[in-house]
mmCIF file of C-alpha atoms and ligand atoms in Angstrom:
data_model
loop_
_atom_site.group_PDB
_atom_site.id
_atom_site.type_symbol
_atom_site.label_atom_id
_atom_site.label_comp_id
_atom_site.label_asym_id
_atom_site.label_seq_id
_atom_site.Cartn_x
_atom_site.Cartn_y
_atom_site.Cartn_z
ATOM 1 C CA MET U 3 134.071 126.004 135.306
ATOM 2 C CA PRO U 4 136.624 124.015 137.247
ATOM 3 C CA VAL U 5 138.990 122.232 134.874
ATOM 4 C CA PHE U 6 141.267 119.369 135.822
ATOM 5 C CA ASN U 7 143.025 117.345 133.124
ATOM 6 C CA GLU U 8 140.331 118.018 130.542
ATOM 7 C CA HIS U 9 142.445 118.682 127.435
ATOM 8 C CA ALA U 10 140.454 116.070 125.523
ATOM 9 C CA VAL U 11 137.149 117.921 125.963
ATOM 10 C CA LEU U 12 138.315 121.530 125.847
ATOM 11 C CA PRO U 13 138.244 122.011 122.032
ATOM 12 C CA GLU U 14 134.620 120.869 121.840
ATOM 13 C CA LEU U 15 133.766 122.958 124.895
ATOM 14 C CA PHE U 16 135.252 126.061 123.250
ATOM 15 C CA THR U 17 133.336 125.439 120.029
ATOM 16 C CA ARG U 18 130.002 124.954 121.762
ATOM 17 C CA LEU U 19 130.463 127.918 124.104
ATOM 18 C CA THR U 20 131.495 130.181 121.228
ATOM 19 C CA ALA U 21 128.406 129.146 119.266
ATOM 20 C CA LEU U 22 126.271 129.941 122.299
ATOM 21 C CA PHE U 23 127.922 133.317 122.915
ATOM 22 C CA ASN U 24 127.496 134.295 119.273
ATOM 23 C CA SER U 25 123.839 133.334 119.164
ATOM 24 C CA ALA U 26 122.631 134.795 122.478
ATOM 25 C CA HIS U 27 122.659 138.538 121.911
ATOM 26 C CA GLY U 28 122.162 141.296 124.410
ATOM 27 C CA TYR U 29 124.526 139.888 127.027
ATOM 28 C CA THR U 30 128.206 140.234 127.782
ATOM 29 C CA TRP U 31 129.524 136.712 128.204
ATOM 30 C CA ARG U 32 132.660 135.550 129.930
ATOM 31 C CA ALA U 33 133.737 131.940 130.223
ATOM 32 C CA VAL U 34 135.889 131.674 133.331
ATOM 33 C CA LEU U 35 137.854 128.441 133.302
ATOM 34 C CA VAL U 36 139.659 127.656 136.536
ATOM 35 C CA ASP U 37 142.583 125.351 135.931
ATOM 36 C CA ASP U 38 142.821 123.240 139.067
ATOM 37 C CA GLY U 39 146.485 122.290 138.703
ATOM 38 C CA SER U 40 146.035 120.130 135.610
ATOM 39 C CA ARG U 41 148.928 117.853 134.735
ATOM 40 C CA ASP U 42 148.051 117.863 131.038
ATOM 41 C CA PRO U 43 148.039 120.762 128.515
ATOM 42 C CA SER U 44 144.621 122.053 129.713
ATOM 43 C CA ALA U 45 146.012 125.359 130.997
ATOM 44 C CA ALA U 46 147.950 125.990 127.786
ATOM 45 C CA LEU U 47 144.832 125.251 125.707
ATOM 46 C CA ILE U 48 142.747 127.687 127.739
ATOM 47 C CA ARG U 49 145.457 130.337 127.550
ATOM 48 C CA ALA U 50 145.582 130.018 123.766
ATOM 49 C CA GLN U 51 141.801 130.256 123.591
ATOM 50 C CA ALA U 52 141.815 133.336 125.831
ATOM 51 C CA LEU U 53 144.325 134.999 123.512
ATOM 52 C CA ALA U 54 142.229 134.202 120.465
ATOM 53 C CA ASP U 55 138.915 135.206 122.042
ATOM 54 C CA PRO U 56 138.902 137.568 125.049
ATOM 55 C CA ARG U 57 135.536 136.246 126.174
ATOM 56 C CA PHE U 58 137.455 133.276 127.564
ATOM 57 C CA GLU U 59 139.406 133.795 130.771
ATOM 58 C CA LEU U 60 141.880 131.552 132.537
ATOM 59 C CA VAL U 61 142.237 131.446 136.319
ATOM 60 C CA GLU U 62 145.131 129.219 137.278
ATOM 61 C CA LEU U 63 145.558 127.544 140.656
ATOM 62 C CA SER U 64 149.059 126.662 141.824
ATOM 63 C CA ARG U 65 148.214 122.983 142.344
ATOM 64 C CA ASN U 66 145.242 120.639 142.445
ATOM 65 C CA PHE U 67 143.007 121.961 145.221
ATOM 66 C CA GLY U 68 139.892 120.011 144.301
ATOM 67 C CA PHE U 69 136.609 120.809 142.664
ATOM 68 C CA GLN U 70 135.073 122.901 145.458
ATOM 69 C CA ALA U 71 138.131 125.118 145.822
ATOM 70 C CA ALA U 72 138.330 125.643 142.061
ATOM 71 C CA LEU U 73 134.643 126.540 142.002
ATOM 72 C CA ALA U 74 135.175 129.049 144.816
ATOM 73 C CA ALA U 75 138.062 130.600 142.878
ATOM 74 C CA GLY U 76 135.831 131.007 139.828
ATOM 75 C CA LEU U 77 133.015 132.530 141.892
ATOM 76 C CA ALA U 78 135.447 135.005 143.438
ATOM 77 C CA HIS U 79 136.858 135.916 140.018
ATOM 78 C CA ALA U 80 133.394 136.541 138.579
ATOM 79 C CA ARG U 81 132.108 138.263 141.704
ATOM 80 C CA HIS U 82 130.957 141.421 139.933
ATOM 81 C CA ALA U 83 128.960 139.668 137.246
ATOM 82 C CA ASP U 84 125.188 140.146 137.094
ATOM 83 C CA ALA U 85 124.810 136.383 137.147
ATOM 84 C CA ILE U 86 127.104 133.368 137.214
ATOM 85 C CA VAL U 87 126.499 129.978 135.670
ATOM 86 C CA THR U 88 128.348 127.201 137.496
ATOM 87 C CA MET U 89 129.002 124.042 135.522
ATOM 88 C CA ASP U 90 131.387 121.160 134.885
ATOM 89 C CA ALA U 91 133.852 121.475 132.021
ATOM 90 C CA ASP U 92 133.417 117.907 130.788
ATOM 91 C CA LEU U 93 130.209 118.760 128.870
ATOM 92 C CA GLN U 94 128.087 116.573 131.133
ATOM 93 C CA ASP U 95 126.307 119.860 131.720
ATOM 94 C CA PRO U 96 125.345 120.926 128.171
ATOM 95 C CA PRO U 97 126.035 124.657 127.545
ATOM 96 C CA GLU U 98 122.982 124.798 125.279
ATOM 97 C CA ILE U 99 120.803 124.882 128.434
ATOM 98 C CA ILE U 100 122.329 128.169 129.565
ATOM 99 C CA PRO U 101 119.813 130.406 127.683
ATOM 100 C CA GLU U 102 117.001 128.622 129.555
ATOM 101 C CA LEU U 103 118.762 129.304 132.854
ATOM 102 C CA VAL U 104 119.150 132.957 131.913
ATOM 103 C CA ALA U 105 115.488 133.171 130.883
ATOM 104 C CA ALA U 106 114.399 131.774 134.265
ATOM 105 C CA TRP U 107 116.637 134.318 135.959
ATOM 106 C CA ARG U 108 115.140 137.147 133.906
ATOM 107 C CA GLU U 109 111.729 135.998 135.095
ATOM 108 C CA GLY U 110 112.771 136.714 138.661
ATOM 109 C CA ALA U 111 114.509 133.652 140.076
ATOM 110 C CA GLU U 112 117.717 134.570 141.859
ATOM 111 C CA ILE U 113 118.847 130.958 141.891
ATOM 112 C CA VAL U 114 118.196 128.606 139.007
ATOM 113 C CA ARG U 115 119.047 124.932 139.458
ATOM 114 C CA ALA U 116 119.566 122.790 136.408
ATOM 115 C CA THR U 117 117.837 119.575 137.387
ATOM 116 C CA ARG U 118 118.558 116.272 135.681
ATOM 117 C CA ARG U 119 115.743 114.366 134.119
ATOM 118 C CA SER U 120 118.097 111.411 134.077
ATOM 119 C CA ARG U 121 121.441 110.473 135.502
ATOM 120 C CA ALA U 122 124.262 109.231 133.303
ATOM 121 C CA GLU U 123 126.105 107.530 136.155
ATOM 122 C CA THR U 124 125.794 103.811 136.671
ATOM 123 C CA GLY U 125 127.198 101.162 139.028
ATOM 124 C CA LEU U 126 128.918 102.059 142.269
ATOM 125 C CA ARG U 127 128.790 105.820 141.646
ATOM 126 C CA ARG U 128 125.071 105.642 141.053
ATOM 127 C CA VAL U 129 124.500 103.646 144.258
ATOM 128 C CA GLY U 130 126.665 106.170 146.117
ATOM 129 C CA PHE U 131 124.739 109.162 144.763
ATOM 130 C CA ASP U 132 121.381 107.601 145.631
ATOM 131 C CA LEU U 133 122.579 106.622 149.101
ATOM 132 C CA PHE U 134 123.929 110.103 149.745
ATOM 133 C CA HIS U 135 120.755 111.841 148.654
ATOM 134 C CA GLY U 136 118.645 109.430 150.700
ATOM 135 C CA ILE U 137 120.638 110.127 153.859
ATOM 136 C CA PHE U 138 121.118 113.828 153.189
ATOM 137 C CA GLY U 139 117.424 114.372 152.547
ATOM 138 C CA ARG U 140 116.614 112.851 155.925
ATOM 139 C CA LEU U 141 119.349 114.432 158.007
ATOM 140 C CA SER U 142 119.967 117.864 156.591
ATOM 141 C CA ASP U 143 118.347 120.955 157.994
ATOM 142 C CA PHE U 144 118.414 122.326 154.420
ATOM 143 C CA PRO U 145 117.381 119.551 152.031
ATOM 144 C CA ILE U 146 118.658 119.851 148.481
ATOM 145 C CA GLU U 147 116.928 118.792 145.289
ATOM 146 C CA SER U 148 118.325 115.304 144.755
ATOM 147 C CA ASN U 149 118.663 115.664 141.001
ATOM 148 C CA SER U 150 120.579 118.905 140.895
ATOM 149 C CA GLY U 151 124.294 119.327 141.412
ATOM 150 C CA THR U 152 126.589 122.207 140.654
ATOM 151 C CA PHE U 153 125.029 123.135 137.330
ATOM 152 C CA GLY U 154 122.878 126.222 137.626
ATOM 153 C CA LEU U 155 122.789 129.987 137.735
ATOM 154 C CA ILE U 156 123.062 132.368 140.649
ATOM 155 C CA GLY U 157 122.219 136.034 140.402
ATOM 156 C CA HIS U 158 124.064 139.020 141.787
ATOM 157 C CA ASP U 159 122.489 139.140 145.252
ATOM 158 C CA ALA U 160 123.043 135.402 145.718
ATOM 159 C CA ILE U 161 126.672 135.809 144.642
ATOM 160 C CA GLU U 162 127.157 138.414 147.341
ATOM 161 C CA ALA U 163 125.527 136.098 149.874
ATOM 162 C CA PHE U 164 127.966 133.362 148.855
ATOM 163 C CA HIS U 165 130.880 135.586 149.644
ATOM 164 C CA GLN U 166 129.596 135.988 153.186
ATOM 165 C CA LEU U 167 130.142 132.276 153.778
ATOM 166 C CA PRO U 168 133.752 131.813 154.857
ATOM 167 C CA GLU U 169 133.554 128.130 155.794
ATOM 168 C CA ARG U 170 136.272 125.838 154.544
ATOM 169 C CA HIS U 171 134.441 122.557 153.991
ATOM 170 C CA ARG U 172 132.296 123.740 151.148
ATOM 171 C CA PHE U 173 129.378 121.786 149.777
ATOM 172 C CA PHE U 174 128.055 123.930 146.962
ATOM 173 C CA PRO U 175 124.509 122.572 146.530
ATOM 174 C CA GLY U 176 123.981 122.768 150.305
ATOM 175 C CA LEU U 177 125.264 126.325 150.536
ATOM 176 C CA ARG U 178 123.082 127.291 147.600
ATOM 177 C CA ALA U 179 120.068 125.902 149.464
ATOM 178 C CA TRP U 180 121.162 127.602 152.676
ATOM 179 C CA ILE U 181 121.338 131.144 151.302
ATOM 180 C CA GLY U 182 117.688 131.014 150.263
ATOM 181 C CA PHE U 183 116.290 133.350 147.546
ATOM 182 C CA PRO U 184 113.564 132.569 145.006
ATOM 183 C CA THR U 185 114.657 129.359 143.281
ATOM 184 C CA THR U 186 113.441 127.590 140.156
ATOM 185 C CA ASP U 187 114.435 124.428 138.343
ATOM 186 C CA VAL U 188 115.196 123.940 134.681
ATOM 187 C CA LEU U 189 115.087 120.334 133.505
ATOM 188 C CA TYR U 190 117.816 118.874 131.309
ATOM 189 C CA ASP U 191 119.274 115.542 130.305
ATOM 190 C CA ARG U 192 122.642 114.842 131.843
ATOM 191 C CA GLN U 193 125.091 113.870 129.136
ATOM 192 C CA GLU U 194 127.863 111.353 129.076
ATOM 193 C CA ARG U 195 131.287 112.875 129.579
ATOM 194 C CA ALA U 196 132.428 114.159 126.134
ATOM 195 C CA ALA U 197 135.885 112.594 126.500
ATOM 196 C CA GLY U 198 138.384 111.454 129.105
ATOM 197 C CA GLN U 199 137.847 109.853 132.493
ATOM 198 C CA PRO U 200 135.988 111.200 135.551
ATOM 199 C CA GLN U 201 138.507 113.286 137.467
ATOM 200 C CA GLN U 202 136.710 113.104 140.781
ATOM 201 C CA THR U 203 137.881 109.917 142.436
ATOM 202 C CA LEU U 204 135.372 107.924 144.444
ATOM 203 C CA ARG U 205 137.361 108.749 147.577
ATOM 204 C CA ARG U 206 136.986 112.460 146.876
ATOM 205 C CA LEU U 207 133.274 112.042 146.287
ATOM 206 C CA VAL U 208 132.884 110.232 149.617
ATOM 207 C CA ARG U 209 134.756 113.012 151.402
ATOM 208 C CA TYR U 210 132.577 115.537 149.609
ATOM 209 C CA ALA U 211 129.444 113.666 150.705
ATOM 210 C CA LEU U 212 130.652 113.730 154.330
ATOM 211 C CA ASP U 213 131.323 117.480 154.047
ATOM 212 C CA GLY U 214 127.759 117.865 152.905
ATOM 213 C CA LEU U 215 126.332 115.799 155.753
ATOM 214 C CA PHE U 216 128.346 117.236 158.599
ATOM 215 C CA SER U 217 128.112 120.854 157.431
ATOM 216 C CA PHE U 218 124.354 120.798 157.319
ATOM 217 C CA SER U 219 123.289 118.533 160.144
ATOM 218 C CA HIS U 220 123.860 118.089 163.865
ATOM 219 C CA LEU U 221 121.916 114.878 163.862
ATOM 220 C CA PRO U 222 124.975 112.560 163.950
ATOM 221 C CA LEU U 223 126.039 114.220 167.224
ATOM 222 C CA ARG U 224 122.553 114.239 168.594
ATOM 223 C CA MET U 225 122.172 110.511 167.883
ATOM 224 C CA LEU U 226 124.665 109.876 170.687
ATOM 225 C CA THR U 227 122.348 111.519 173.179
ATOM 226 C CA TYR U 228 119.367 109.573 171.880
ATOM 227 C CA THR U 229 121.290 106.294 172.059
ATOM 228 C CA GLY U 230 122.507 107.167 175.552
ATOM 229 C CA VAL U 231 119.032 107.882 176.814
ATOM 230 C CA PHE U 232 117.811 104.638 175.272
ATOM 231 C CA VAL U 233 120.613 102.521 176.799
ATOM 232 C CA ALA U 234 120.290 104.162 180.210
ATOM 233 C CA PHE U 235 116.568 103.495 180.083
ATOM 234 C CA MET U 236 117.253 99.842 179.251
ATOM 235 C CA GLY U 237 119.588 99.666 182.260
ATOM 236 C CA PHE U 238 116.957 101.119 184.497
ATOM 237 C CA ALA U 239 114.307 98.744 183.174
ATOM 238 C CA ALA U 240 116.689 95.798 183.688
ATOM 239 C CA ALA U 241 117.329 96.959 187.253
ATOM 240 C CA VAL U 242 113.612 97.028 188.050
ATOM 241 C CA PHE U 243 113.013 93.705 186.269
ATOM 242 C CA TYR U 244 115.785 91.830 188.100
ATOM 243 C CA THR U 245 115.059 93.448 191.455
ATOM 244 C CA VAL U 246 111.431 92.352 191.269
ATOM 245 C CA ARG U 247 112.465 88.804 190.272
ATOM 246 C CA ARG U 248 114.967 88.701 193.128
ATOM 247 C CA ILE U 249 112.369 89.838 195.653
ATOM 248 C CA LEU U 250 109.837 87.302 194.395
ATOM 249 C CA ASN U 251 112.573 84.639 194.572
ATOM 250 C CA ILE U 252 112.249 83.769 190.854
ATOM 251 C CA GLU U 253 115.799 84.753 189.992
ATOM 252 C CA THR U 254 118.292 81.927 190.452
ATOM 253 C CA ALA U 255 121.299 83.425 188.664
ATOM 254 C CA PRO U 256 124.475 83.675 190.761
ATOM 255 C CA THR U 257 124.508 86.576 193.171
ATOM 256 C CA GLY U 258 125.908 89.718 191.603
ATOM 257 C CA TYR U 259 124.686 89.053 188.072
ATOM 258 C CA THR U 260 121.752 91.433 188.380
ATOM 259 C CA THR U 261 123.869 94.184 189.846
ATOM 260 C CA LEU U 262 126.497 93.774 187.125
ATOM 261 C CA VAL U 263 124.095 93.895 184.176
ATOM 262 C CA THR U 264 122.264 96.864 185.597
ATOM 263 C CA VAL U 265 125.370 98.820 186.450
ATOM 264 C CA VAL U 266 127.013 98.166 183.061
ATOM 265 C CA LEU U 267 123.951 99.157 181.041
ATOM 266 C CA PHE U 268 123.196 102.163 183.157
ATOM 267 C CA LEU U 269 126.752 103.467 183.208
ATOM 268 C CA GLY U 270 127.086 102.891 179.453
ATOM 269 C CA GLY U 271 123.969 104.960 178.940
ATOM 270 C CA VAL U 272 125.140 107.711 181.236
ATOM 271 C CA GLN U 273 128.462 107.893 179.416
ATOM 272 C CA LEU U 274 126.755 108.136 176.040
ATOM 273 C CA ILE U 275 124.509 110.903 177.342
ATOM 274 C CA GLY U 276 127.651 112.641 178.585
ATOM 275 C CA ILE U 277 129.273 112.390 175.161
ATOM 276 C CA GLY U 278 126.029 113.608 173.627
ATOM 277 C CA VAL U 279 126.045 116.664 175.887
ATOM 278 C CA ILE U 280 129.621 117.406 174.860
ATOM 279 C CA GLY U 281 128.433 116.869 171.280
ATOM 280 C CA GLU U 282 125.761 119.522 171.718
ATOM 281 C CA TYR U 283 128.407 122.020 172.755
ATOM 282 C CA LEU U 284 130.686 120.839 169.959
ATOM 283 C CA GLY U 285 127.867 121.361 167.474
ATOM 284 C CA ARG U 286 127.406 124.900 168.685
ATOM 285 C CA VAL U 287 131.135 125.566 168.551
ATOM 286 C CA TYR U 288 131.109 124.197 164.995
ATOM 287 C CA ASP U 289 128.288 126.571 164.087
ATOM 288 C CA GLU U 290 130.219 129.499 165.509
ATOM 289 C CA VAL U 291 133.404 128.496 163.729
ATOM 290 C CA LYS U 292 131.619 128.241 160.377
ATOM 291 C CA GLN U 293 130.831 131.953 160.772
ATOM 292 C CA ARG U 294 127.863 131.862 158.495
ATOM 293 C CA PRO U 295 125.973 135.151 158.566
ATOM 294 C CA LEU U 296 122.878 135.239 160.769
ATOM 295 C CA TYR U 297 120.711 136.213 157.819
ATOM 296 C CA VAL U 298 120.966 137.106 154.163
ATOM 297 C CA LEU U 299 119.245 140.147 152.687
ATOM 298 C CA LYS U 300 117.122 139.543 149.615
ATOM 299 C CA ARG U 301 118.095 142.906 148.154
ATOM 300 C CA ARG U 302 120.824 145.172 149.289
ATOM 301 C CA PRO U 303 119.382 148.573 150.181
ATOM 302 C CA GLY U 304 120.057 150.857 147.238
ATOM 303 C CA GLY U 305 121.080 147.957 145.004
ATOM 304 C CA PRO U 306 119.789 147.311 141.489
ATOM 305 C CA ARG U 307 116.257 145.897 140.940
HETATM 306 N N1 UDP L 415 137.628 118.846 138.609
HETATM 307 C C1 UDP L 415 138.468 119.772 139.212
HETATM 308 N N2 UDP L 415 139.355 119.364 140.168
HETATM 309 C C2 UDP L 415 139.448 118.064 140.556
HETATM 310 C C3 UDP L 415 138.572 117.116 139.973
HETATM 311 C C4 UDP L 415 137.661 117.545 139.008
HETATM 312 O O1 UDP L 415 138.417 120.958 138.888
HETATM 313 O O2 UDP L 415 140.287 117.762 141.402
HETATM 314 C C5 UDP L 415 136.665 119.300 137.568
HETATM 315 C C6 UDP L 415 136.643 118.475 136.303
HETATM 316 O O3 UDP L 415 137.582 118.944 135.370
HETATM 317 C C7 UDP L 415 135.232 118.681 135.805
HETATM 318 C C8 UDP L 415 134.433 118.834 137.096
HETATM 319 O O4 UDP L 415 135.372 119.174 138.107
HETATM 320 O O5 UDP L 415 135.089 119.875 135.063
HETATM 321 C C9 UDP L 415 133.685 117.562 137.466
HETATM 322 O O6 UDP L 415 134.591 116.484 137.556
HETATM 323 P P1 UDP L 415 134.218 115.022 137.071
HETATM 324 O O7 UDP L 415 133.571 115.068 135.751
HETATM 325 O O8 UDP L 415 135.447 114.208 137.208
HETATM 326 O O9 UDP L 415 133.207 114.600 138.202
HETATM 327 P P2 UDP L 415 131.808 113.865 138.086
HETATM 328 O O10 UDP L 415 131.173 114.264 136.789
HETATM 329 O O11 UDP L 415 132.126 112.422 138.160
HETATM 330 O O12 UDP L 415 131.067 114.375 139.282
HETATM 331 MG MG1 MG L 416 131.796 114.719 135.028
#
């Protein structure tokens, strides 16, 4: 769980997690709370809780690195777990769902997404979320379930796959879709934040949305080529149109007009195609730089299960 300035919710979070840990037998639980440079007593609260109950662990970042970085730190810390549940600390993701996630995992799903029946967000955030999922669903090469976010469970093999993804602009739901594996959904009702204010600013969310789009789609680059071809075609059509009119003596515009329009349109198109071609190379360079593995093995040879 990434935690940033959540001291108001932490006591309730501890109570509900402890109740869950005590009731779900047969498992060794650890709650890994990553303090993302909180400027309130969050870190101290977690440290006290970790002292009182060793099932709670604190991972402390040196400053605020943002949600995705904090999540990555938690995943790295819990790397050797059999399964990891990723969730927000503000109790919008109710811990009581976790046994259902675990049950789905025991039934063979390597990735379990907690999918919202309903969204608690309203207003501008809501519009933003809907807009993002609309665009992402159309553009992305790896569509994500529009009602699931970070909340979910990933099993051991998926965790290993995650650690083969070194890219820096991380969009968790997209990466989770990218690595594959048998996936199931568990439905839940998204709660209101238990206390405090949303810590993700709208600006951060927009940046996050752009990370998602650009990391999983080349379409924005490719659009340049398409536009270029279209404009160049228009130029060519205009050239033919005006030439024919000139020959038939219909055109009365001042001399040079035809040539100008044609040349401008055509050259504009050619330039856009040129940028598009550069974009194609750029897209490939981007793919190389991301250094995603070529494939992910479902089971490591000699591994468990
Ligand atoms: N969070 C974080 N670093 C940040 C901002 C948020 O670790 O810079 C944590 C926050 O404490 C919470 C989770 O990320 O546990 C989700 O944040 P928030 O509830 O503000 O986002 P929203 O629910 O609006 O997506
Ligand atoms: Mg929240």
